Amino acid sequence: MHILAIHAHPDDIEMLGSGTLALLSGHGHRITIATMTAGDLGSTEHSPEETAQIRMREATAAAALIGASYRCAALPDLGVFNEDSARRRTVELIRSVAPEIIITAAPADYHPDHEATSLLVRDACFAVTIPNYRTGKARVLGAIPHLYFMDPIGGRDREGNKVRPDFAIDVARFMETKRRMLSAHESQRSWVLKQHGIDNYVGSMEAWAAKRGKSAGVEFAEGFRQYTWHPYPRTPLLQELVGDALIPLNS
Ligand SMILES: [Zn+2]
């Protein structure tokens, strides 16, 4: 299987889904990590162009730790909108990767780029099989990929309401890999401290994985929801691939 994880910014996937990706990679599945932006606003010291170069290098290094490749849709930070050209760009990216499973941002999350990414990816999945929806050189896909949403940051929407996952995946065995992947985003530690007042970048990731783990009855976990409305596939493909790491939650 080929799994595409696509979120807004470099480090979002490391925060919310990298343990699951490490598990899947270890089972021999192919992983592509993609971001809508290169995180070009995430610096007080460098220009957006310089920051984008630095952060794409970091994201590539993080992905390489689980044998994954990295792709960037090259939209600007705070410039992700669900509109025609961005949707075509997203469809072209998905068609060129041709995944069976896509894991993306939650529809409700603290950052506008996260919410727009979720809508773009959901709606791009709808379009990937339509031959006359033209986007570039990539081949039209034969089927809509299985679509999943990660937890929002902190498990809450923009009003602070809890967002409950359908299921969790036990990632305790992959926490060291998850730490190393997040740590590859070196330039973000100082930014997160200055902008968000969080002086423990890796610690905040661990704290969230532990909190989701606690709600799922394990030490560390990541939460997901499957989008199954018509015409998206309803078979629990990701749930089957993770085997005994799956923790169904009553929602
Ligand atoms: Zn983000």
PDB file of C-alpha atoms and ligand atoms in Angstrom:
ATOM      1  CA  MET A   1       0.000   0.000   0.000  1.00  0.00           C
ATOM      2  CA  HIS A   2       1.000   3.593  -0.520  1.00  0.00           C
ATOM      3  CA  ILE A   3      -0.017   5.996   2.259  1.00  0.00           C
ATOM      4  CA  LEU A   4       0.020   9.769   1.746  1.00  0.00           C
ATOM      5  CA  ALA A   5       0.048  11.932   4.873  1.00  0.00           C
ATOM      6  CA  ILE A   6      -0.699  15.509   3.900  1.00  0.00           C
ATOM      7  CA  HIS A   7      -1.039  18.404   6.335  1.00  0.00           C
ATOM      8  CA  ALA A   8      -0.540  22.173   6.242  1.00  0.00           C
ATOM      9  CA  HIS A   9       2.956  22.776   7.620  1.00  0.00           C
ATOM     10  CA  PRO A  10       6.249  20.981   8.202  1.00  0.00           C
ATOM     11  CA  ASP A  11       6.048  19.353  11.690  1.00  0.00           C
ATOM     12  CA  ASP A  12       2.225  18.960  11.879  1.00  0.00           C
ATOM     13  CA  ILE A  13       2.436  15.330  10.755  1.00  0.00           C
ATOM     14  CA  GLU A  14       5.307  14.652  13.140  1.00  0.00           C
ATOM     15  CA  MET A  15       3.106  15.991  15.958  1.00  0.00           C
ATOM     16  CA  LEU A  16      -0.068  14.100  15.036  1.00  0.00           C
ATOM     17  CA  GLY A  17       0.584  11.043  12.870  1.00  0.00           C
ATOM     18  CA  SER A  18       4.238  10.079  12.621  1.00  0.00           C
ATOM     19  CA  GLY A  19       4.021   7.161  15.048  1.00  0.00           C
ATOM     20  CA  THR A  20       1.376   5.536  12.859  1.00  0.00           C
ATOM     21  CA  LEU A  21       3.439   6.239   9.747  1.00  0.00           C
ATOM     22  CA  ALA A  22       6.486   4.652  11.414  1.00  0.00           C
ATOM     23  CA  LEU A  23       4.368   1.571  12.200  1.00  0.00           C
ATOM     24  CA  LEU A  24       3.119   1.343   8.598  1.00  0.00           C
ATOM     25  CA  SER A  25       6.600   1.886   7.176  1.00  0.00           C
ATOM     26  CA  GLY A  26       7.872  -0.926   9.393  1.00  0.00           C
ATOM     27  CA  HIS A  27       5.221  -3.213   7.867  1.00  0.00           C
ATOM     28  CA  GLY A  28       6.668  -2.508   4.421  1.00  0.00           C
ATOM     29  CA  HIS A  29       4.172   0.069   3.227  1.00  0.00           C
ATOM     30  CA  ARG A  30       5.303   3.043   1.176  1.00  0.00           C
ATOM     31  CA  ILE A  31       4.904   6.442   2.839  1.00  0.00           C
ATOM     32  CA  THR A  32       4.834   9.933   1.337  1.00  0.00           C
ATOM     33  CA  ILE A  33       4.713  12.963   3.637  1.00  0.00           C
ATOM     34  CA  ALA A  34       3.454  16.190   2.077  1.00  0.00           C
ATOM     35  CA  THR A  35       2.759  19.704   3.315  1.00  0.00           C
ATOM     36  CA  MET A  36       0.726  22.447   1.685  1.00  0.00           C
ATOM     37  CA  THR A  37       3.267  25.113   2.659  1.00  0.00           C
ATOM     38  CA  ALA A  38       6.996  25.063   3.327  1.00  0.00           C
ATOM     39  CA  GLY A  39       6.371  26.879   6.622  1.00  0.00           C
ATOM     40  CA  ASP A  40       7.868  30.070   5.203  1.00  0.00           C
ATOM     41  CA  LEU A  41       6.568  32.355   7.998  1.00  0.00           C
ATOM     42  CA  GLY A  42       8.066  30.291  10.818  1.00  0.00           C
ATOM     43  CA  SER A  43      11.080  32.478  11.564  1.00  0.00           C
ATOM     44  CA  THR A  44      11.992  35.837  13.025  1.00  0.00           C
ATOM     45  CA  GLU A  45      15.551  35.664  11.676  1.00  0.00           C
ATOM     46  CA  HIS A  46      15.234  34.624   8.029  1.00  0.00           C
ATOM     47  CA  SER A  47      13.270  35.791   5.001  1.00  0.00           C
ATOM     48  CA  PRO A  48      10.296  33.647   3.913  1.00  0.00           C
ATOM     49  CA  GLU A  49      12.365  32.285   1.004  1.00  0.00           C
ATOM     50  CA  GLU A  50      15.259  31.295   3.264  1.00  0.00           C
ATOM     51  CA  THR A  51      12.912  29.850   5.863  1.00  0.00           C
ATOM     52  CA  ALA A  52      11.149  27.745   3.207  1.00  0.00           C
ATOM     53  CA  GLN A  53      14.468  26.256   2.086  1.00  0.00           C
ATOM     54  CA  ILE A  54      15.531  25.471   5.660  1.00  0.00           C
ATOM     55  CA  ARG A  55      12.205  23.907   6.571  1.00  0.00           C
ATOM     56  CA  MET A  56      11.917  21.790   3.427  1.00  0.00           C
ATOM     57  CA  ARG A  57      15.380  20.378   4.209  1.00  0.00           C
ATOM     58  CA  GLU A  58      14.255  19.604   7.763  1.00  0.00           C
ATOM     59  CA  ALA A  59      11.009  17.985   6.558  1.00  0.00           C
ATOM     60  CA  THR A  60      12.922  15.855   4.049  1.00  0.00           C
ATOM     61  CA  ALA A  61      15.296  14.700   6.804  1.00  0.00           C
ATOM     62  CA  ALA A  62      12.382  13.897   9.142  1.00  0.00           C
ATOM     63  CA  ALA A  63      10.605  11.842   6.453  1.00  0.00           C
ATOM     64  CA  ALA A  64      13.821   9.972   5.626  1.00  0.00           C
ATOM     65  CA  LEU A  65      13.942   8.607   9.191  1.00  0.00           C
ATOM     66  CA  ILE A  66      11.069   6.249   8.272  1.00  0.00           C
ATOM     67  CA  GLY A  67      12.098   5.832   4.633  1.00  0.00           C
ATOM     68  CA  ALA A  68       9.397   8.240   3.468  1.00  0.00           C
ATOM     69  CA  SER A  69       9.693  10.808   0.721  1.00  0.00           C
ATOM     70  CA  TYR A  70       8.667  14.438   1.205  1.00  0.00           C
ATOM     71  CA  ARG A  71       6.616  16.655  -1.110  1.00  0.00           C
ATOM     72  CA  CYS A  72       5.557  20.290  -0.773  1.00  0.00           C
ATOM     73  CA  ALA A  73       2.625  21.933  -2.566  1.00  0.00           C
ATOM     74  CA  ALA A  74       4.443  25.280  -2.189  1.00  0.00           C
ATOM     75  CA  LEU A  75       1.513  27.435  -1.088  1.00  0.00           C
ATOM     76  CA  PRO A  76       2.443  30.304   1.270  1.00  0.00           C
ATOM     77  CA  ASP A  77       1.821  30.179   5.031  1.00  0.00           C
ATOM     78  CA  LEU A  78      -1.585  31.729   5.852  1.00  0.00           C
ATOM     79  CA  GLY A  79      -2.282  31.423   2.115  1.00  0.00           C
ATOM     80  CA  VAL A  80      -4.010  28.039   2.048  1.00  0.00           C
ATOM     81  CA  PHE A  81      -7.569  28.469   0.757  1.00  0.00           C
ATOM     82  CA  ASN A  82     -10.112  26.057  -0.662  1.00  0.00           C
ATOM     83  CA  GLU A  83     -10.212  27.558  -4.152  1.00  0.00           C
ATOM     84  CA  ASP A  84      -9.772  26.452  -7.757  1.00  0.00           C
ATOM     85  CA  SER A  85      -6.021  26.673  -8.316  1.00  0.00           C
ATOM     86  CA  ALA A  86      -5.130  25.221  -4.898  1.00  0.00           C
ATOM     87  CA  ARG A  87      -7.596  22.360  -5.437  1.00  0.00           C
ATOM     88  CA  ARG A  88      -6.076  21.554  -8.844  1.00  0.00           C
ATOM     89  CA  ARG A  89      -2.604  21.655  -7.285  1.00  0.00           C
ATOM     90  CA  THR A  90      -3.750  19.278  -4.535  1.00  0.00           C
ATOM     91  CA  VAL A  91      -5.374  16.903  -7.033  1.00  0.00           C
ATOM     92  CA  GLU A  92      -2.185  16.850  -9.123  1.00  0.00           C
ATOM     93  CA  LEU A  93      -0.145  16.028  -6.027  1.00  0.00           C
ATOM     94  CA  ILE A  94      -2.497  13.201  -5.003  1.00  0.00           C
ATOM     95  CA  ARG A  95      -2.631  11.818  -8.556  1.00  0.00           C
ATOM     96  CA  SER A  96       1.173  11.832  -8.804  1.00  0.00           C
ATOM     97  CA  VAL A  97       1.498   9.941  -5.498  1.00  0.00           C
ATOM     98  CA  ALA A  98      -1.461   7.606  -6.286  1.00  0.00           C
ATOM     99  CA  PRO A  99      -2.061   6.490  -2.677  1.00  0.00           C
ATOM    100  CA  GLU A 100      -4.616   3.952  -1.425  1.00  0.00           C
ATOM    101  CA  ILE A 101      -4.855   5.858   1.885  1.00  0.00           C
ATOM    102  CA  ILE A 102      -4.686   9.575   2.653  1.00  0.00           C
ATOM    103  CA  ILE A 103      -4.337  10.919   6.200  1.00  0.00           C
ATOM    104  CA  THR A 104      -4.883  14.674   6.455  1.00  0.00           C
ATOM    105  CA  ALA A 105      -5.667  17.567   8.784  1.00  0.00           C
ATOM    106  CA  ALA A 106      -8.787  17.694  10.946  1.00  0.00           C
ATOM    107  CA  PRO A 107     -11.678  19.766   9.508  1.00  0.00           C
ATOM    108  CA  ALA A 108     -11.787  21.834  12.725  1.00  0.00           C
ATOM    109  CA  ASP A 109      -8.441  22.933  14.132  1.00  0.00           C
ATOM    110  CA  TYR A 110      -6.753  25.995  15.641  1.00  0.00           C
ATOM    111  CA  HIS A 111      -5.021  27.220  12.465  1.00  0.00           C
ATOM    112  CA  PRO A 112      -6.825  28.436   9.316  1.00  0.00           C
ATOM    113  CA  ASP A 113      -4.276  26.653   7.089  1.00  0.00           C
ATOM    114  CA  HIS A 114      -5.103  23.375   8.842  1.00  0.00           C
ATOM    115  CA  GLU A 115      -8.838  23.733   8.218  1.00  0.00           C
ATOM    116  CA  ALA A 116      -8.309  24.797   4.587  1.00  0.00           C
ATOM    117  CA  THR A 117      -5.934  21.855   4.038  1.00  0.00           C
ATOM    118  CA  SER A 118      -8.574  19.458   5.342  1.00  0.00           C
ATOM    119  CA  LEU A 119     -11.218  20.848   2.966  1.00  0.00           C
ATOM    120  CA  LEU A 120      -8.816  20.939   0.018  1.00  0.00           C
ATOM    121  CA  VAL A 121      -7.731  17.338   0.486  1.00  0.00           C
ATOM    122  CA  ARG A 122     -11.288  16.073   1.055  1.00  0.00           C
ATOM    123  CA  ASP A 123     -12.533  17.822  -2.078  1.00  0.00           C
ATOM    124  CA  ALA A 124      -9.438  16.911  -4.111  1.00  0.00           C
ATOM    125  CA  CYS A 125     -10.133  13.244  -3.339  1.00  0.00           C
ATOM    126  CA  PHE A 126     -13.566  13.741  -4.917  1.00  0.00           C
ATOM    127  CA  ALA A 127     -11.913  15.039  -8.105  1.00  0.00           C
ATOM    128  CA  VAL A 128      -8.939  12.674  -8.577  1.00  0.00           C
ATOM    129  CA  THR A 129     -10.974  10.135 -10.574  1.00  0.00           C
ATOM    130  CA  ILE A 130     -12.644  12.608 -12.945  1.00  0.00           C
ATOM    131  CA  PRO A 131     -10.838  12.394 -16.311  1.00  0.00           C
ATOM    132  CA  ASN A 132     -11.770  15.839 -17.578  1.00  0.00           C
ATOM    133  CA  TYR A 133     -10.696  17.557 -14.364  1.00  0.00           C
ATOM    134  CA  ARG A 134      -7.314  18.551 -15.709  1.00  0.00           C
ATOM    135  CA  THR A 135      -4.428  19.314 -13.408  1.00  0.00           C
ATOM    136  CA  GLY A 136      -1.124  18.429 -15.095  1.00  0.00           C
ATOM    137  CA  LYS A 137       0.845  15.384 -16.156  1.00  0.00           C
ATOM    138  CA  ALA A 138      -0.186  12.928 -13.445  1.00  0.00           C
ATOM    139  CA  ARG A 139      -2.555  10.084 -14.403  1.00  0.00           C
ATOM    140  CA  VAL A 140      -6.187  10.167 -13.333  1.00  0.00           C
ATOM    141  CA  LEU A 141      -6.750   7.727 -10.457  1.00  0.00           C
ATOM    142  CA  GLY A 142      -9.064   4.722 -10.737  1.00  0.00           C
ATOM    143  CA  ALA A 143     -10.516   5.089  -7.238  1.00  0.00           C
ATOM    144  CA  ILE A 144     -10.946   7.665  -4.475  1.00  0.00           C
ATOM    145  CA  PRO A 145      -8.376   6.957  -1.741  1.00  0.00           C
ATOM    146  CA  HIS A 146      -9.497   5.974   1.777  1.00  0.00           C
ATOM    147  CA  LEU A 147      -9.580   9.278   3.636  1.00  0.00           C
ATOM    148  CA  TYR A 148      -8.726   9.861   7.308  1.00  0.00           C
ATOM    149  CA  PHE A 149      -8.405  12.942   9.517  1.00  0.00           C
ATOM    150  CA  MET A 150      -5.744  13.249  12.215  1.00  0.00           C
ATOM    151  CA  ASP A 151      -6.598  14.777  15.571  1.00  0.00           C
ATOM    152  CA  PRO A 152      -6.600  18.581  15.644  1.00  0.00           C
ATOM    153  CA  ILE A 153      -3.724  20.126  17.614  1.00  0.00           C
ATOM    154  CA  GLY A 154      -4.531  19.533  21.287  1.00  0.00           C
ATOM    155  CA  GLY A 155      -7.632  17.525  20.297  1.00  0.00           C
ATOM    156  CA  ARG A 156      -9.804  20.645  20.172  1.00  0.00           C
ATOM    157  CA  ASP A 157     -11.483  22.865  17.580  1.00  0.00           C
ATOM    158  CA  ARG A 158     -11.143  26.667  17.391  1.00  0.00           C
ATOM    159  CA  GLU A 159     -13.792  27.165  20.065  1.00  0.00           C
ATOM    160  CA  GLY A 160     -12.008  24.797  22.434  1.00  0.00           C
ATOM    161  CA  ASN A 161     -14.507  21.967  22.002  1.00  0.00           C
ATOM    162  CA  LYS A 162     -13.100  18.447  22.173  1.00  0.00           C
ATOM    163  CA  VAL A 163     -12.950  16.525  18.891  1.00  0.00           C
ATOM    164  CA  ARG A 164     -13.407  12.797  19.491  1.00  0.00           C
ATOM    165  CA  PRO A 165     -11.522  10.335  17.264  1.00  0.00           C
ATOM    166  CA  ASP A 166     -13.193   7.177  15.862  1.00  0.00           C
ATOM    167  CA  PHE A 167     -10.192   5.123  16.842  1.00  0.00           C
ATOM    168  CA  ALA A 168      -6.688   5.442  18.204  1.00  0.00           C
ATOM    169  CA  ILE A 169      -3.470   3.714  17.246  1.00  0.00           C
ATOM    170  CA  ASP A 170      -1.031   2.586  19.936  1.00  0.00           C
ATOM    171  CA  VAL A 171       2.282   4.240  19.047  1.00  0.00           C
ATOM    172  CA  ALA A 172       4.225   3.577  22.261  1.00  0.00           C
ATOM    173  CA  ARG A 173       6.762   1.457  20.362  1.00  0.00           C
ATOM    174  CA  PHE A 174       7.374   4.284  17.915  1.00  0.00           C
ATOM    175  CA  MET A 175       7.780   7.211  20.314  1.00  0.00           C
ATOM    176  CA  GLU A 176      11.553   7.345  19.909  1.00  0.00           C
ATOM    177  CA  THR A 177      11.161   7.576  16.121  1.00  0.00           C
ATOM    178  CA  LYS A 178       8.436  10.206  16.579  1.00  0.00           C
ATOM    179  CA  ARG A 179      10.765  12.245  18.824  1.00  0.00           C
ATOM    180  CA  ARG A 180      13.593  12.009  16.306  1.00  0.00           C
ATOM    181  CA  MET A 181      11.326  13.004  13.418  1.00  0.00           C
ATOM    182  CA  LEU A 182      10.048  16.064  15.274  1.00  0.00           C
ATOM    183  CA  SER A 183      13.562  16.973  16.418  1.00  0.00           C
ATOM    184  CA  ALA A 184      14.630  17.081  12.753  1.00  0.00           C
ATOM    185  CA  HIS A 185      12.595  20.324  12.564  1.00  0.00           C
ATOM    186  CA  GLU A 186      15.392  22.155  14.362  1.00  0.00           C
ATOM    187  CA  SER A 187      14.452  25.663  13.248  1.00  0.00           C
ATOM    188  CA  GLN A 188      11.023  25.342  14.888  1.00  0.00           C
ATOM    189  CA  ARG A 189      12.120  25.054  18.496  1.00  0.00           C
ATOM    190  CA  SER A 190      13.021  28.717  18.860  1.00  0.00           C
ATOM    191  CA  TRP A 191      10.035  29.821  16.757  1.00  0.00           C
ATOM    192  CA  VAL A 192       7.549  27.868  18.845  1.00  0.00           C
ATOM    193  CA  LEU A 193       9.056  29.384  21.992  1.00  0.00           C
ATOM    194  CA  LYS A 194       8.869  32.957  20.651  1.00  0.00           C
ATOM    195  CA  GLN A 195       5.475  32.698  18.972  1.00  0.00           C
ATOM    196  CA  HIS A 196       3.559  30.297  21.179  1.00  0.00           C
ATOM    197  CA  GLY A 197       5.500  30.467  24.452  1.00  0.00           C
ATOM    198  CA  ILE A 198       6.079  26.695  24.401  1.00  0.00           C
ATOM    199  CA  ASP A 199       9.634  26.062  25.574  1.00  0.00           C
ATOM    200  CA  ASN A 200       9.501  22.296  25.208  1.00  0.00           C
ATOM    201  CA  TYR A 201       8.802  21.441  21.559  1.00  0.00           C
ATOM    202  CA  VAL A 202       9.253  17.669  21.797  1.00  0.00           C
ATOM    203  CA  GLY A 203       7.721  17.616  25.290  1.00  0.00           C
ATOM    204  CA  SER A 204       4.474  19.153  24.044  1.00  0.00           C
ATOM    205  CA  MET A 205       4.219  16.439  21.373  1.00  0.00           C
ATOM    206  CA  GLU A 206       4.838  13.755  24.006  1.00  0.00           C
ATOM    207  CA  ALA A 207       2.285  15.302  26.331  1.00  0.00           C
ATOM    208  CA  TRP A 208      -0.374  15.163  23.614  1.00  0.00           C
ATOM    209  CA  ALA A 209       0.467  11.562  22.610  1.00  0.00           C
ATOM    210  CA  ALA A 210       0.252  10.621  26.310  1.00  0.00           C
ATOM    211  CA  LYS A 211      -3.106  12.387  26.697  1.00  0.00           C
ATOM    212  CA  ARG A 212      -4.565  10.649  23.645  1.00  0.00           C
ATOM    213  CA  GLY A 213      -2.992   7.438  24.935  1.00  0.00           C
ATOM    214  CA  LYS A 214      -4.684   7.841  28.298  1.00  0.00           C
ATOM    215  CA  SER A 215      -8.100   8.269  26.654  1.00  0.00           C
ATOM    216  CA  ALA A 216      -7.402   5.074  24.675  1.00  0.00           C
ATOM    217  CA  GLY A 217      -6.049   3.080  27.624  1.00  0.00           C
ATOM    218  CA  VAL A 218      -2.410   2.902  26.483  1.00  0.00           C
ATOM    219  CA  GLU A 219       0.752   4.885  27.201  1.00  0.00           C
ATOM    220  CA  PHE A 220       0.947   6.798  23.890  1.00  0.00           C
ATOM    221  CA  ALA A 221      -1.513   6.984  20.997  1.00  0.00           C
ATOM    222  CA  GLU A 222      -2.598   8.949  17.942  1.00  0.00           C
ATOM    223  CA  GLY A 223      -6.295   9.504  17.134  1.00  0.00           C
ATOM    224  CA  PHE A 224      -8.024   9.359  13.752  1.00  0.00           C
ATOM    225  CA  ARG A 225     -11.418   9.663  12.119  1.00  0.00           C
ATOM    226  CA  GLN A 226     -12.392   8.101   8.787  1.00  0.00           C
ATOM    227  CA  TYR A 227     -14.400  10.157   6.305  1.00  0.00           C
ATOM    228  CA  THR A 228     -16.951   7.749   4.857  1.00  0.00           C
ATOM    229  CA  TRP A 229     -19.703   9.840   3.312  1.00  0.00           C
ATOM    230  CA  HIS A 230     -20.660   9.071  -0.304  1.00  0.00           C
ATOM    231  CA  PRO A 231     -18.673   8.479  -2.568  1.00  0.00           C
ATOM    232  CA  TYR A 232     -15.651   7.938  -0.313  1.00  0.00           C
ATOM    233  CA  PRO A 233     -14.578   4.354   0.475  1.00  0.00           C
ATOM    234  CA  ARG A 234     -15.956   2.943   3.742  1.00  0.00           C
ATOM    235  CA  THR A 235     -13.840  -0.148   4.208  1.00  0.00           C
ATOM    236  CA  PRO A 236     -11.588   0.210   7.285  1.00  0.00           C
ATOM    237  CA  LEU A 237      -8.336  -0.145   5.365  1.00  0.00           C
ATOM    238  CA  LEU A 238      -6.030   1.789   7.704  1.00  0.00           C
ATOM    239  CA  GLN A 239      -7.577   0.084  10.731  1.00  0.00           C
ATOM    240  CA  GLU A 240      -6.805  -3.320   9.161  1.00  0.00           C
ATOM    241  CA  LEU A 241      -3.226  -2.371   8.265  1.00  0.00           C
ATOM    242  CA  VAL A 242      -2.234  -1.433  11.829  1.00  0.00           C
ATOM    243  CA  GLY A 243      -3.359  -4.788  13.244  1.00  0.00           C
ATOM    244  CA  ASP A 244      -3.285  -5.121  17.039  1.00  0.00           C
ATOM    245  CA  ALA A 245      -2.184  -1.484  17.476  1.00  0.00           C
ATOM    246  CA  LEU A 246      -5.803  -0.502  16.687  1.00  0.00           C
ATOM    247  CA  ILE A 247      -7.901   0.780  19.592  1.00  0.00           C
ATOM    248  CA  PRO A 248     -11.576   1.294  18.585  1.00  0.00           C
ATOM    249  CA  LEU A 249     -13.218   4.130  20.540  1.00  0.00           C
ATOM    250  CA  ASN A 250     -16.922   4.540  21.120  1.00  0.00           C
ATOM    251  CA  SER A 251     -17.902   7.847  19.569  1.00  0.00           C
TER     252      SER A 251
HETATM  253 ZN    ZN B   1       0.455  23.613  11.225  1.00  0.00          ZN
END
